[in-house]
Amino acid sequence: MLAIRHLSKTYHADRSLVPAVNDVSLDVPRGSFFTLLGPSGCGKTTILQCIAGLETPDRGEIEIDGAPVYSSTLNINEPPNRRRLGMVFQSYAVWPHMTVFENVAFPLRQSRPRLSRQEIGTRTKAALASVRLDGVADKLAPFLSGGQQQRVALARALVHEPRLLLLDEPLSNLDAKLREEMRTEIGRLVRELGITAVFVTHDQIEALTMSDSIALMDGGRVVQQGAPHDIYYRPQSAFAARFVGNGNIIPGRVALGPDAEGNAEIVTPFGRVGCRLPTGVAHGSNIDVIVRPDAMRVCNGEAPTEETLNFFRIQISQASFIGDFIEGIAHAGPATLRVRLGPHTAIQPPYVAVVEVLTDRCVVLPRRD
Amino acid sequence: MPPTVSALPAAVPTRSRRIHLSEERVIGAIALAVVVFLVGGPLLMLVSTSLNPSGEATLMPAGVAATNYLRAFSPPDTFTLIANTAFYTAGSVVIALVVGSSLAWLTERTDFRLRMLVRLIVFAWLAVPPFVSALGWIQLLNPGNGAINVLLRTLFDLPASPLNVYSLQAMIFVTGISMSPTTFIMISGVIGNMDHRLESAAQVHGAGRMVAFRRVTLPLLTPGLLAVAIFQAMVVVQMFDIPFAIGLTARVPVMSTRIYALATAADAKPEYGLAAAFGVVLLAIAILLIGLYLRITRVSERFRVVTGKGYRPVRQKLGRARIPATVLVLLYFLVMLLPLAILLWNSLLPYYQTPSVSALAKLTLQNYRHVGSEPLITRAFWNTIVLVLSTATISMGLSIVVSWISVRSKAALGRATTVLTFAPIAIPQIVFAFAILLLYLRTPLYGSLAVIIVAHITIFTAFGTRMVSSSMLQLHHELENAAKVSGASWLVTMRRVVVPLIFPQVLNGWLWIATHSARDLTVPILLMTSSNVVLASALWTIWEYPNIPEASALAVMMVVGLMVIVVPLQIWSVRYADRSGSSGKDDR
Ligand SMILES: Nc1ncnc2c1ncn2[C@@H]1O[C@H](COP(=O)(O)OP(=O)(O)O)[C@@H](O)[C@H]1O
Ligand SMILES: [Mg+2]
């Protein structure tokens, strides 16, 4: 549906060059919910604007529905108004001088051949109904709440049945409760309409819950691409592990093994960990162990000895009760780890415990030095 | 690259791209070309004429020589001219600043009660063309039968008139007073932008009120006040109509009237080369002043601390100073009103007369009837309507397109556009009008109303662009991107989204230009022929004739007509700003 090849874009800002997007290639299958995830400033908005035609890339190809809308080699650059897309902006961009109805009807009024008044009316009303805004059609946009404005933006982006729905951090301006509500709502609408969506966010929860497929970005490049559980369970870089799932990154060395099944013993600053290695990691090589915050289990009383593989003594120096869990800073030997413990663990810092590292929740990455 | 991409035919999308971009590009290119021609053409003509040794108006001087400049600055005349201009500028600015800042301080920082009255005078004053107030002052202060002179003579039994309007001092007074309202508005802005907490902080830390004022407030205000002073100095240097109305009779020439005299020499051949040399010099002075102004405003921007919203400084209690303050403000009100009152008085009398009870019996509306039936005035009226409507509309159209280019296009082009359209602000109107005269002298356009329209468009587009581009800058670019993605072409995006969103500023700009075009005398008088007379130049013609009662009647009608536009506009724009708040604006 959407194919991007070798897309690059550099901004010229005050005599300095900002390489915002660097040789990005992506494929978005028809009907899928595709997410660009990455920290702020990594180039997500730039990619989205290149897809929409609001920015002109320096190089590369963008193809929608099998036809190029931008190609540096073929010298093609379709203007945004010819691309037949829908877009939801971070600031909503609901036009304050128009009513809700006029906002949503706008894309229909631009379609060629012209639509009849009646058709515009029915389709606009249907779009408003689908985002549950039927009651406020005649209100001026500034009189709406943030959540309602977001719905107007969504209805406006969908009313003309675009080939592609682009969403640029649509939830970031909403408060926590509305954000969750809109998350499900957007997911529902997109799936119901079967539309292909490209969603931009810096929030891992949004990305993991909503997407069929995620492209993780860093510094203008795509560093990993895959289904949400792929990204979460099989990070391919320390960045991916840290950005999705807040993994602790522990440097280590393969001290024993690996055996035929790939099991090996790794020396880390806080002790020895028994873990499965990915293929291709040899004995004696330096690696990173990714320990998820939830990969530690407190074993009070039942602890064997600390000398046993995967059992360690930790000291918790800070603990915050979040509600569903307790987040703490743990010290094990010279290492500092972020940990997440069950809400019923009775801890009072400084708290010393023996924990088991659940190695099926850990990932080993070969170190690239 | 996958084969599908390169295998696709390129023809269709490429063509669609060309068609689309042409809309934005073509309109933009036309607007830019028009502006380049409007601004660049006359300036080129001015410079080349000033360098032409033969003194003829030309774009291609036969040779390049400083002859005109040397002649322009040969003594003894030059010294008087420079001294006059310098005194006139400095004096008027000082008066305007003293009056303007006192009023601003009273209304912004004290519990003075007549605040609304001050604002009302100030806003209504925009409807009074400077030369109309000059005509009023001439009726009040002329040495023969000026109303105030007659009054003083009878009161104190004086042998001769104590005051003379035909003097440099009177010219300074009239100019300073007539500039005090704009000065007040600018200084109110400076005071309003100051962070008053800095002052309070000084007081909390032990400084007395006077010390806090001297050590904190004054240094904070200085750059802003200086900027206002320089800006107003630029305005006075350029000022043509008051020196024209008063200074010619008074034989006090300044630079601007000298250019006029040389360009329109009634009995001799016009000295275009000489006038052009003066024009270039005046232009250089104005550019110097605007450079200085920009420098100072940049400095004062650095000083500026944005005041927290809703923070209002405690108003100083006037206490016993209330009575003198009230008296002074009422006196100011009287001074502003007097020239209009005498015009009204004389407009109601069959012949010129100083105010008296006995004259009340003769009051009549016949002047107004005459003015209404005079063919010259009827023609001037329709010409003015055409002038004002087309100037305001075309200027705002150009302003919108040009602002768009300067705000939204990348680096170099945007900056070049900005400089180009702002340039006319620094160019004295009399110089511009003269340069336009030179350029169109030998074309059929000369002498037509069109040439006045062209001149006004050139001059006023700069102001329109300033208003429009500052409001476009505040528009979040996602608002227009949303329209583009929704399928709207550039024109539709402009028409349905951008222009409606900045509509208050567009309307404000339109009305501002309309008012200033209607009240301008400089351009119409310099480019006047029998066929392109407008109300301002018609008023001058009748005044010169002299038919003072009818001139007064016409002046009163002009002021009233302008007031009908200006006053509701001011009220409306204040209300609109309150109502629409900051919706649709970039809030980052
Ligand atoms: N119009 C612009 N001019 C100059 N630099 C820009 C512009 N837009 C974005 N950038 C820079 O490009 C980089 C990527 O920006 P963006 O795509 O907006 O990131 P994201 O949406 O992922 O936060 C950032 O470093 C940003 O500062
Ligand atoms: Mg962004």
PDB file of N, CA, C and O and ligand atoms in Angstrom, chain A residues 44-45 90 168-169 200, ligand 2:
ATOM      1  N   LYS A  44      10.269  11.477  12.905  1.00  0.00           N
ATOM      2  CA  LYS A  44       8.974  10.854  12.601  1.00  0.00           C
ATOM      3  C   LYS A  44       8.054  11.810  11.857  1.00  0.00           C
ATOM      4  O   LYS A  44       7.487  11.467  10.818  1.00  0.00           O
ATOM      5  N   THR A  45       7.909  13.021  12.387  1.00  0.00           N
ATOM      6  CA  THR A  45       7.025  13.990  11.740  1.00  0.00           C
ATOM      7  C   THR A  45       7.502  14.283  10.324  1.00  0.00           C
ATOM      8  O   THR A  45       6.700  14.410   9.397  1.00  0.00           O
ATOM      9  N   GLN A  90      -0.839  17.095  15.329  1.00  0.00           N
ATOM     10  CA  GLN A  90      -0.585  17.132  16.769  1.00  0.00           C
ATOM     11  C   GLN A  90      -1.373  18.246  17.451  1.00  0.00           C
ATOM     12  O   GLN A  90      -1.872  18.080  18.554  1.00  0.00           O
ATOM     13  N   ASP A 168      -0.235  12.221  13.461  1.00  0.00           N
ATOM     14  CA  ASP A 168       1.000  12.707  14.067  1.00  0.00           C
ATOM     15  C   ASP A 168       0.791  12.984  15.552  1.00  0.00           C
ATOM     16  O   ASP A 168       0.262  14.026  15.919  1.00  0.00           O
ATOM     17  N   GLU A 169       1.198  12.059  16.376  1.00  0.00           N
ATOM     18  CA  GLU A 169       1.052  12.186  17.833  1.00  0.00           C
ATOM     19  C   GLU A 169      -0.314  12.737  18.223  1.00  0.00           C
ATOM     20  O   GLU A 169      -0.396  13.730  18.952  1.00  0.00           O
ATOM     21  N   VAL A 200       2.198   8.115  14.316  1.00  0.00           N
ATOM     22  CA  VAL A 200       3.484   8.547  14.858  1.00  0.00           C
ATOM     23  C   VAL A 200       3.340   8.778  16.348  1.00  0.00           C
ATOM     24  O   VAL A 200       2.384   9.413  16.797  1.00  0.00           O
TER      25      VAL A 200
HETATM   26 MG    MG C   2       6.912  15.306  15.773  1.00  0.00          MG
END
